[in-house]
Amino acid sequence: MWFGLLILVAFVHGAAAVDEQIFRQHGVQVALRYEIDTDGLVLVAVFTPERPELHLYAKDLPDGLPGVPTRLELAAEAPVTARGPLRDDQPVFAKFGSLVYPDGAAVTLRLPISSPRGTGMVPIPVLISYMACTAEACLVPVIHAPMQVAVPTAGPVGVQDPPTTLDAIQRMLRFELADAERRWRAAWREDLAMVHDPAAIRWQRPRTVAEVERLIAAAHAEGRAALLDFTGPSCVNCQYMAKTVFRLPAVAKAWNQGLPIEIDTDPPHSELAAWQQQRFATQTRPLYVRIAPDGTETRWERVFSPTDRELVARFIAFLEGREQGLAEGLGDSWQQFLWLAVLGGLFTLVMPCTYPMIPFTVNWFAKQAALGKRMLPLAVAYGLGIVACFVGVGLAVVGLFGASLAGFAGHPVTNLLVAILFLIFGLSLLGAIFLQPPQWLLALAGGGRAGYAGALLMGLTFAVTAFTCTAPFAGAVLAAGVAQGAWLTVVIGMTVYSSAIAIPFVALALAPGWLSRLPRAGSWMHEIKVIGGLIEIAAAFKFLAICDYAWGWNVVGRTLTLALWASTAAAIASYVLGWWRTPDDEPIERVGPGRLLLALAFGALALWLAAGACGERLGLVESFFPADQ
């Protein structure tokens, strides 16, 4: 019925356009004018982004979604009133955790108004608001900026034509349509709340130091604290916090009480990384800094689980200025880092490049014992050689990159080189390519030079010749240490890692009889080699994902990586069960309990990762990827 009435009363008239008033600021040009349609005066504002990658936010944003709505409003002193709702001409998309218009699209807003009384032209003051953003950062928002346009009057005061039946029908239709729109938008917002994360932090993402300082000053001018988040796509702990703790509604609300400023210090944002080092004397990430309006600074460095209610409450109190920050100290992150170093060293011991060195090492020390040498100093010198080699690698990295350690870890070129190394070493373990150290190193390692210098040199050459197997584990420890942004962390990590390798060799050198209790190298070692090769190749894609994000390939993302990891886990499960074998493997005659349990573990892992590739969130694994799909 209403549709028929609408057709009945609809008229098509040429709108009368007048000279435009122009406002241009922060990436957007706004053209304001008035038109006259069949119902009367209409204020028209055209918001045009000045760059194609900029987008504007929808005119009606539900509470809690980030962004500044694109609005045209009458000022309080305007001599007219709105006759109907504000309307736009562009579709709205759910994107970036909010509602936005298409990138680069000019948005026209139309606001019907009553005609002012009097004679001639009457100035109408209005207020405009908007915020232009790219996918990575937002420009400074414009909120309630004043503009003015002169519109014609409806004649002298007191002179007004009596309403007609057609006018009454049109008013009734406008009321019904506006009411239907309100009800539709309310239902749409309820659906949107179910689809999108309600805990949305309204991040400002500056790209230069000048923008950061301007945002801090703007926050203080409003009487709010500036809340800084030093982060980056390559920072696993940063991504973990962002994808778990920051999605708690109470935490997001605490962020939004101040001005949340996300500062990406990964390359190519070297200026911001240098500013963090200069301004706060640290490269630690994540680093959260609260700068109160009076200039008081507090910091938080602790990484924690969203299920730790005590730390969640303390973090909220920190953001709100009710509690001092919490430095990392010897917290969970340090414990995890040291455990990574210890476990990496122990895994290295059973790798195919390292395990066969055990009897060789014991034989060398047996020869020295036959010559009457004291074993303890020789064994310690041998262990120090192994430690010195790996610590030397860490010091070389520190010496080359100095204050740019965090930038080195997050640089896409670094991640690409690490990915290539993982692929090469993985293919080497699978037998696809053959890597061999120089012959002079092999000869040196097999020499019989005696004395402490000889033992030290033996340890050094052992570390080099076993590099094919040690590099992935040492690289993981080195990358974790570099990510902390401190040279001492790198040295400690490499020392702990290499000590976990050296100590068992020192013990075997002192007690050669233990060698007889170790399992002999055989087919089981080749199987470890194949499994390790598959895992190394799969791990390479984690580093390629960082390159993909930084260089915009849009190929190696979360979905592809998780699908490949799931396929790798399924391939390992079938390999352990003997469903496929390499030419160098012995056939499996019987699947024992150990093999069955290992296969079941990898099979379950494959199903779990496949669920993640299909859209399920995988908790801590999500922190390996720089951005959500």
Short mmCIF file of N, CA and C in Angstrom, two decimals, residues 506-616:
data_model
loop_
_atom_site.label_atom_id
_atom_site.label_comp_id
_atom_site.label_asym_id
_atom_site.label_seq_id
_atom_site.Cartn_x
_atom_site.Cartn_y
_atom_site.Cartn_z
N VAL A 506 80.56 -32.94 27.18
CA VAL A 506 81.56 -32.88 28.24
C VAL A 506 81.40 -34.08 29.18
N ALA A 507 80.14 -34.41 29.52
CA ALA A 507 79.89 -35.55 30.40
C ALA A 507 80.34 -36.85 29.76
N LEU A 508 80.07 -37.01 28.46
CA LEU A 508 80.50 -38.24 27.78
C LEU A 508 82.02 -38.32 27.68
N ALA A 509 82.66 -37.17 27.54
CA ALA A 509 84.12 -37.17 27.49
C ALA A 509 84.72 -37.62 28.82
N LEU A 510 84.04 -37.26 29.92
CA LEU A 510 84.54 -37.64 31.24
C LEU A 510 84.18 -39.08 31.59
N ALA A 511 83.12 -39.61 30.99
CA ALA A 511 82.67 -40.98 31.31
C ALA A 511 82.41 -41.73 30.02
N PRO A 512 83.45 -42.19 29.31
CA PRO A 512 83.27 -42.87 28.03
C PRO A 512 82.37 -44.10 28.13
N GLY A 513 82.25 -44.71 29.32
CA GLY A 513 81.44 -45.91 29.43
C GLY A 513 79.97 -45.65 29.14
N TRP A 514 79.54 -44.38 29.28
CA TRP A 514 78.13 -44.07 29.01
C TRP A 514 77.77 -44.25 27.54
N LEU A 515 78.78 -44.20 26.68
CA LEU A 515 78.52 -44.32 25.26
C LEU A 515 77.84 -45.64 24.91
N SER A 516 78.22 -46.71 25.64
CA SER A 516 77.65 -48.03 25.32
C SER A 516 76.16 -48.11 25.61
N ARG A 517 75.65 -47.19 26.45
CA ARG A 517 74.23 -47.22 26.79
C ARG A 517 73.37 -46.44 25.80
N LEU A 518 73.99 -45.68 24.92
CA LEU A 518 73.21 -44.90 23.96
C LEU A 518 72.75 -45.79 22.82
N PRO A 519 71.54 -45.51 22.28
CA PRO A 519 71.08 -46.29 21.13
C PRO A 519 71.96 -46.03 19.91
N ARG A 520 72.18 -47.06 19.11
CA ARG A 520 73.02 -46.93 17.94
C ARG A 520 72.28 -46.22 16.81
N ALA A 521 73.04 -45.49 16.03
CA ALA A 521 72.45 -44.84 14.88
C ALA A 521 71.93 -45.90 13.91
N GLY A 522 70.79 -45.67 13.35
CA GLY A 522 70.19 -46.64 12.44
C GLY A 522 69.03 -46.03 11.69
N SER A 523 68.04 -46.87 11.34
CA SER A 523 66.91 -46.39 10.55
C SER A 523 66.10 -45.34 11.30
N TRP A 524 66.07 -45.44 12.66
CA TRP A 524 65.29 -44.46 13.42
C TRP A 524 65.83 -43.05 13.21
N MET A 525 67.14 -42.93 13.00
CA MET A 525 67.72 -41.61 12.81
C MET A 525 67.34 -41.04 11.45
N HIS A 526 67.26 -41.90 10.44
CA HIS A 526 66.83 -41.42 9.13
C HIS A 526 65.38 -40.95 9.17
N GLU A 527 64.56 -41.62 9.96
CA GLU A 527 63.17 -41.20 10.07
C GLU A 527 63.08 -39.82 10.75
N ILE A 528 63.90 -39.61 11.78
CA ILE A 528 63.94 -38.29 12.41
C ILE A 528 64.38 -37.24 11.40
N LYS A 529 65.30 -37.63 10.53
CA LYS A 529 65.79 -36.71 9.51
C LYS A 529 64.67 -36.31 8.55
N VAL A 530 63.86 -37.28 8.12
CA VAL A 530 62.76 -36.98 7.20
C VAL A 530 61.71 -36.10 7.89
N ILE A 531 61.35 -36.47 9.12
CA ILE A 531 60.34 -35.68 9.85
C ILE A 531 60.85 -34.26 10.08
N GLY A 532 62.12 -34.14 10.48
CA GLY A 532 62.69 -32.81 10.69
C GLY A 532 62.72 -31.99 9.41
N GLY A 533 63.01 -32.62 8.28
CA GLY A 533 63.02 -31.90 7.02
C GLY A 533 61.64 -31.36 6.66
N LEU A 534 60.61 -32.18 6.85
CA LEU A 534 59.24 -31.72 6.55
C LEU A 534 58.84 -30.56 7.46
N ILE A 535 59.22 -30.66 8.74
CA ILE A 535 58.86 -29.59 9.68
C ILE A 535 59.59 -28.30 9.32
N GLU A 536 60.86 -28.39 8.92
CA GLU A 536 61.61 -27.19 8.57
C GLU A 536 61.02 -26.50 7.34
N ILE A 537 60.62 -27.28 6.35
CA ILE A 537 60.01 -26.69 5.15
C ILE A 537 58.70 -26.00 5.51
N ALA A 538 57.90 -26.64 6.36
CA ALA A 538 56.64 -26.02 6.78
C ALA A 538 56.90 -24.75 7.58
N ALA A 539 57.92 -24.78 8.44
CA ALA A 539 58.22 -23.61 9.27
C ALA A 539 58.65 -22.42 8.43
N ALA A 540 59.23 -22.66 7.26
CA ALA A 540 59.66 -21.56 6.40
C ALA A 540 58.51 -20.64 6.03
N PHE A 541 57.30 -21.18 5.96
CA PHE A 541 56.16 -20.37 5.53
C PHE A 541 55.74 -19.37 6.61
N LYS A 542 56.11 -19.61 7.86
CA LYS A 542 55.84 -18.61 8.89
C LYS A 542 56.61 -17.33 8.59
N PHE A 543 57.85 -17.45 8.15
CA PHE A 543 58.66 -16.29 7.83
C PHE A 543 58.22 -15.67 6.50
N LEU A 544 57.79 -16.51 5.56
CA LEU A 544 57.28 -15.98 4.29
C LEU A 544 56.01 -15.17 4.51
N ALA A 545 55.22 -15.52 5.54
CA ALA A 545 54.01 -14.76 5.83
C ALA A 545 54.35 -13.32 6.22
N ILE A 546 55.47 -13.13 6.94
CA ILE A 546 55.90 -11.78 7.29
C ILE A 546 56.26 -11.00 6.02
N CYS A 547 56.98 -11.65 5.10
CA CYS A 547 57.32 -11.00 3.83
C CYS A 547 56.07 -10.66 3.04
N ASP A 548 55.12 -11.59 3.02
CA ASP A 548 53.87 -11.38 2.29
C ASP A 548 53.14 -10.14 2.82
N TYR A 549 53.09 -10.01 4.13
CA TYR A 549 52.40 -8.86 4.74
C TYR A 549 53.14 -7.56 4.44
N ALA A 550 54.47 -7.57 4.54
CA ALA A 550 55.25 -6.35 4.35
C ALA A 550 55.25 -5.89 2.90
N TRP A 551 55.32 -6.84 1.97
CA TRP A 551 55.43 -6.48 0.54
C TRP A 551 54.11 -6.59 -0.22
N GLY A 552 53.03 -6.98 0.47
CA GLY A 552 51.72 -7.00 -0.15
C GLY A 552 51.53 -8.03 -1.24
N TRP A 553 52.13 -9.22 -1.09
CA TRP A 553 51.95 -10.27 -2.11
C TRP A 553 50.52 -10.80 -2.12
N ASN A 554 49.92 -10.90 -0.91
CA ASN A 554 48.58 -11.48 -0.75
C ASN A 554 48.54 -12.93 -1.25
N VAL A 555 49.59 -13.67 -0.99
CA VAL A 555 49.67 -15.08 -1.39
C VAL A 555 49.87 -15.97 -0.17
N VAL A 556 50.95 -15.73 0.57
CA VAL A 556 51.30 -16.59 1.71
C VAL A 556 50.69 -15.98 2.97
N GLY A 557 49.43 -16.21 3.18
CA GLY A 557 48.75 -15.69 4.36
C GLY A 557 48.45 -16.78 5.36
N ARG A 558 47.56 -16.47 6.26
CA ARG A 558 47.20 -17.39 7.33
C ARG A 558 46.59 -18.68 6.78
N THR A 559 45.64 -18.55 5.85
CA THR A 559 44.93 -19.74 5.36
C THR A 559 45.87 -20.70 4.65
N LEU A 560 46.70 -20.18 3.74
CA LEU A 560 47.61 -21.06 3.00
C LEU A 560 48.60 -21.72 3.95
N THR A 561 49.14 -20.94 4.90
CA THR A 561 50.14 -21.50 5.82
C THR A 561 49.54 -22.60 6.69
N LEU A 562 48.35 -22.35 7.24
CA LEU A 562 47.72 -23.37 8.07
C LEU A 562 47.36 -24.61 7.26
N ALA A 563 46.91 -24.43 6.02
CA ALA A 563 46.60 -25.58 5.17
C ALA A 563 47.85 -26.40 4.89
N LEU A 564 48.98 -25.71 4.65
CA LEU A 564 50.23 -26.44 4.40
C LEU A 564 50.71 -27.15 5.67
N TRP A 565 50.57 -26.49 6.81
CA TRP A 565 50.96 -27.14 8.07
C TRP A 565 50.10 -28.36 8.34
N ALA A 566 48.81 -28.26 8.07
CA ALA A 566 47.92 -29.41 8.27
C ALA A 566 48.32 -30.56 7.34
N SER A 567 48.65 -30.24 6.10
CA SER A 567 49.08 -31.27 5.15
C SER A 567 50.38 -31.91 5.60
N THR A 568 51.31 -31.09 6.12
CA THR A 568 52.58 -31.62 6.60
C THR A 568 52.37 -32.57 7.78
N ALA A 569 51.53 -32.18 8.72
CA ALA A 569 51.25 -33.04 9.87
C ALA A 569 50.61 -34.36 9.44
N ALA A 570 49.69 -34.30 8.47
CA ALA A 570 49.08 -35.52 7.95
C ALA A 570 50.10 -36.40 7.23
N ALA A 571 51.02 -35.77 6.48
CA ALA A 571 52.06 -36.53 5.78
C ALA A 571 52.99 -37.23 6.78
N ILE A 572 53.33 -36.55 7.88
CA ILE A 572 54.19 -37.16 8.89
C ILE A 572 53.48 -38.33 9.56
N ALA A 573 52.18 -38.16 9.86
CA ALA A 573 51.42 -39.26 10.47
C ALA A 573 51.41 -40.49 9.58
N SER A 574 51.18 -40.30 8.29
CA SER A 574 51.17 -41.44 7.37
C SER A 574 52.56 -42.03 7.19
N TYR A 575 53.60 -41.18 7.28
CA TYR A 575 54.98 -41.67 7.15
C TYR A 575 55.34 -42.55 8.35
N VAL A 576 54.95 -42.09 9.55
CA VAL A 576 55.26 -42.87 10.76
C VAL A 576 54.55 -44.22 10.72
N LEU A 577 53.36 -44.28 10.16
CA LEU A 577 52.63 -45.55 10.05
C LEU A 577 53.13 -46.44 8.91
N GLY A 578 54.03 -45.89 8.09
CA GLY A 578 54.59 -46.68 6.99
C GLY A 578 53.77 -46.67 5.72
N TRP A 579 52.81 -45.74 5.61
CA TRP A 579 51.99 -45.68 4.41
C TRP A 579 52.77 -45.16 3.21
N TRP A 580 53.83 -44.42 3.45
CA TRP A 580 54.76 -44.04 2.39
C TRP A 580 56.15 -43.99 3.00
N ARG A 581 57.15 -44.31 2.21
CA ARG A 581 58.53 -44.36 2.69
C ARG A 581 59.45 -43.77 1.62
N THR A 582 60.63 -43.33 2.04
CA THR A 582 61.62 -42.85 1.09
C THR A 582 62.50 -44.02 0.66
N PRO A 583 63.26 -43.88 -0.42
CA PRO A 583 64.11 -44.99 -0.88
C PRO A 583 65.13 -45.46 0.15
N ASP A 584 65.54 -44.57 1.08
CA ASP A 584 66.55 -44.95 2.08
C ASP A 584 65.94 -45.53 3.34
N ASP A 585 64.62 -45.63 3.42
CA ASP A 585 63.97 -46.15 4.62
C ASP A 585 63.83 -47.66 4.56
N GLU A 586 63.86 -48.25 5.73
CA GLU A 586 63.56 -49.67 5.83
C GLU A 586 62.05 -49.86 5.96
N PRO A 587 61.49 -50.92 5.42
CA PRO A 587 60.04 -51.14 5.54
C PRO A 587 59.64 -51.39 7.00
N ILE A 588 58.43 -50.98 7.34
CA ILE A 588 57.91 -51.17 8.70
C ILE A 588 57.08 -52.45 8.71
N GLU A 589 57.56 -53.43 9.46
CA GLU A 589 56.86 -54.72 9.52
C GLU A 589 55.73 -54.71 10.54
N ARG A 590 55.88 -53.93 11.60
CA ARG A 590 54.86 -53.90 12.66
C ARG A 590 54.78 -52.49 13.24
N VAL A 591 53.58 -52.01 13.40
CA VAL A 591 53.36 -50.69 14.01
C VAL A 591 53.17 -50.88 15.50
N GLY A 592 54.17 -50.48 16.26
CA GLY A 592 54.11 -50.64 17.70
C GLY A 592 53.34 -49.51 18.38
N PRO A 593 53.19 -49.60 19.70
CA PRO A 593 52.45 -48.55 20.43
C PRO A 593 53.06 -47.16 20.28
N GLY A 594 54.41 -47.11 20.28
CA GLY A 594 55.07 -45.81 20.15
C GLY A 594 54.75 -45.15 18.82
N ARG A 595 54.87 -45.91 17.74
CA ARG A 595 54.56 -45.36 16.42
C ARG A 595 53.09 -44.95 16.33
N LEU A 596 52.22 -45.77 16.87
CA LEU A 596 50.80 -45.48 16.79
C LEU A 596 50.46 -44.19 17.54
N LEU A 597 51.02 -44.01 18.73
CA LEU A 597 50.76 -42.79 19.49
C LEU A 597 51.31 -41.56 18.77
N LEU A 598 52.51 -41.69 18.19
CA LEU A 598 53.09 -40.56 17.46
C LEU A 598 52.24 -40.21 16.24
N ALA A 599 51.77 -41.24 15.53
CA ALA A 599 50.92 -40.99 14.36
C ALA A 599 49.60 -40.34 14.76
N LEU A 600 49.01 -40.81 15.87
CA LEU A 600 47.77 -40.22 16.34
C LEU A 600 47.97 -38.75 16.73
N ALA A 601 49.11 -38.45 17.34
CA ALA A 601 49.38 -37.07 17.74
C ALA A 601 49.46 -36.16 16.52
N PHE A 602 50.20 -36.60 15.49
CA PHE A 602 50.32 -35.78 14.28
C PHE A 602 48.99 -35.74 13.53
N GLY A 603 48.22 -36.82 13.56
CA GLY A 603 46.91 -36.80 12.92
C GLY A 603 45.97 -35.81 13.58
N ALA A 604 45.97 -35.79 14.92
CA ALA A 604 45.13 -34.83 15.64
C ALA A 604 45.58 -33.40 15.36
N LEU A 605 46.90 -33.20 15.28
CA LEU A 605 47.43 -31.88 14.95
C LEU A 605 46.98 -31.45 13.56
N ALA A 606 46.97 -32.39 12.61
CA ALA A 606 46.53 -32.07 11.25
C ALA A 606 45.07 -31.62 11.23
N LEU A 607 44.21 -32.32 11.97
CA LEU A 607 42.79 -31.94 12.01
C LEU A 607 42.61 -30.57 12.65
N TRP A 608 43.35 -30.31 13.72
CA TRP A 608 43.25 -29.03 14.41
C TRP A 608 43.68 -27.88 13.51
N LEU A 609 44.80 -28.06 12.80
CA LEU A 609 45.29 -27.02 11.89
C LEU A 609 44.34 -26.84 10.71
N ALA A 610 43.76 -27.94 10.23
CA ALA A 610 42.80 -27.84 9.13
C ALA A 610 41.57 -27.03 9.56
N ALA A 611 41.14 -27.21 10.81
CA ALA A 611 40.02 -26.41 11.32
C ALA A 611 40.39 -24.93 11.33
N GLY A 612 41.64 -24.62 11.67
CA GLY A 612 42.09 -23.23 11.63
C GLY A 612 42.10 -22.67 10.22
N ALA A 613 42.51 -23.50 9.25
CA ALA A 613 42.50 -23.05 7.86
C ALA A 613 41.08 -22.78 7.37
N CYS A 614 40.09 -23.44 7.98
CA CYS A 614 38.69 -23.25 7.60
C CYS A 614 38.03 -22.11 8.38
N GLY A 615 38.78 -21.44 9.25
CA GLY A 615 38.22 -20.27 9.91
C GLY A 615 38.23 -20.29 11.42
N GLU A 616 38.46 -21.46 12.04
CA GLU A 616 38.48 -21.51 13.50
C GLU A 616 39.72 -20.80 14.04
#
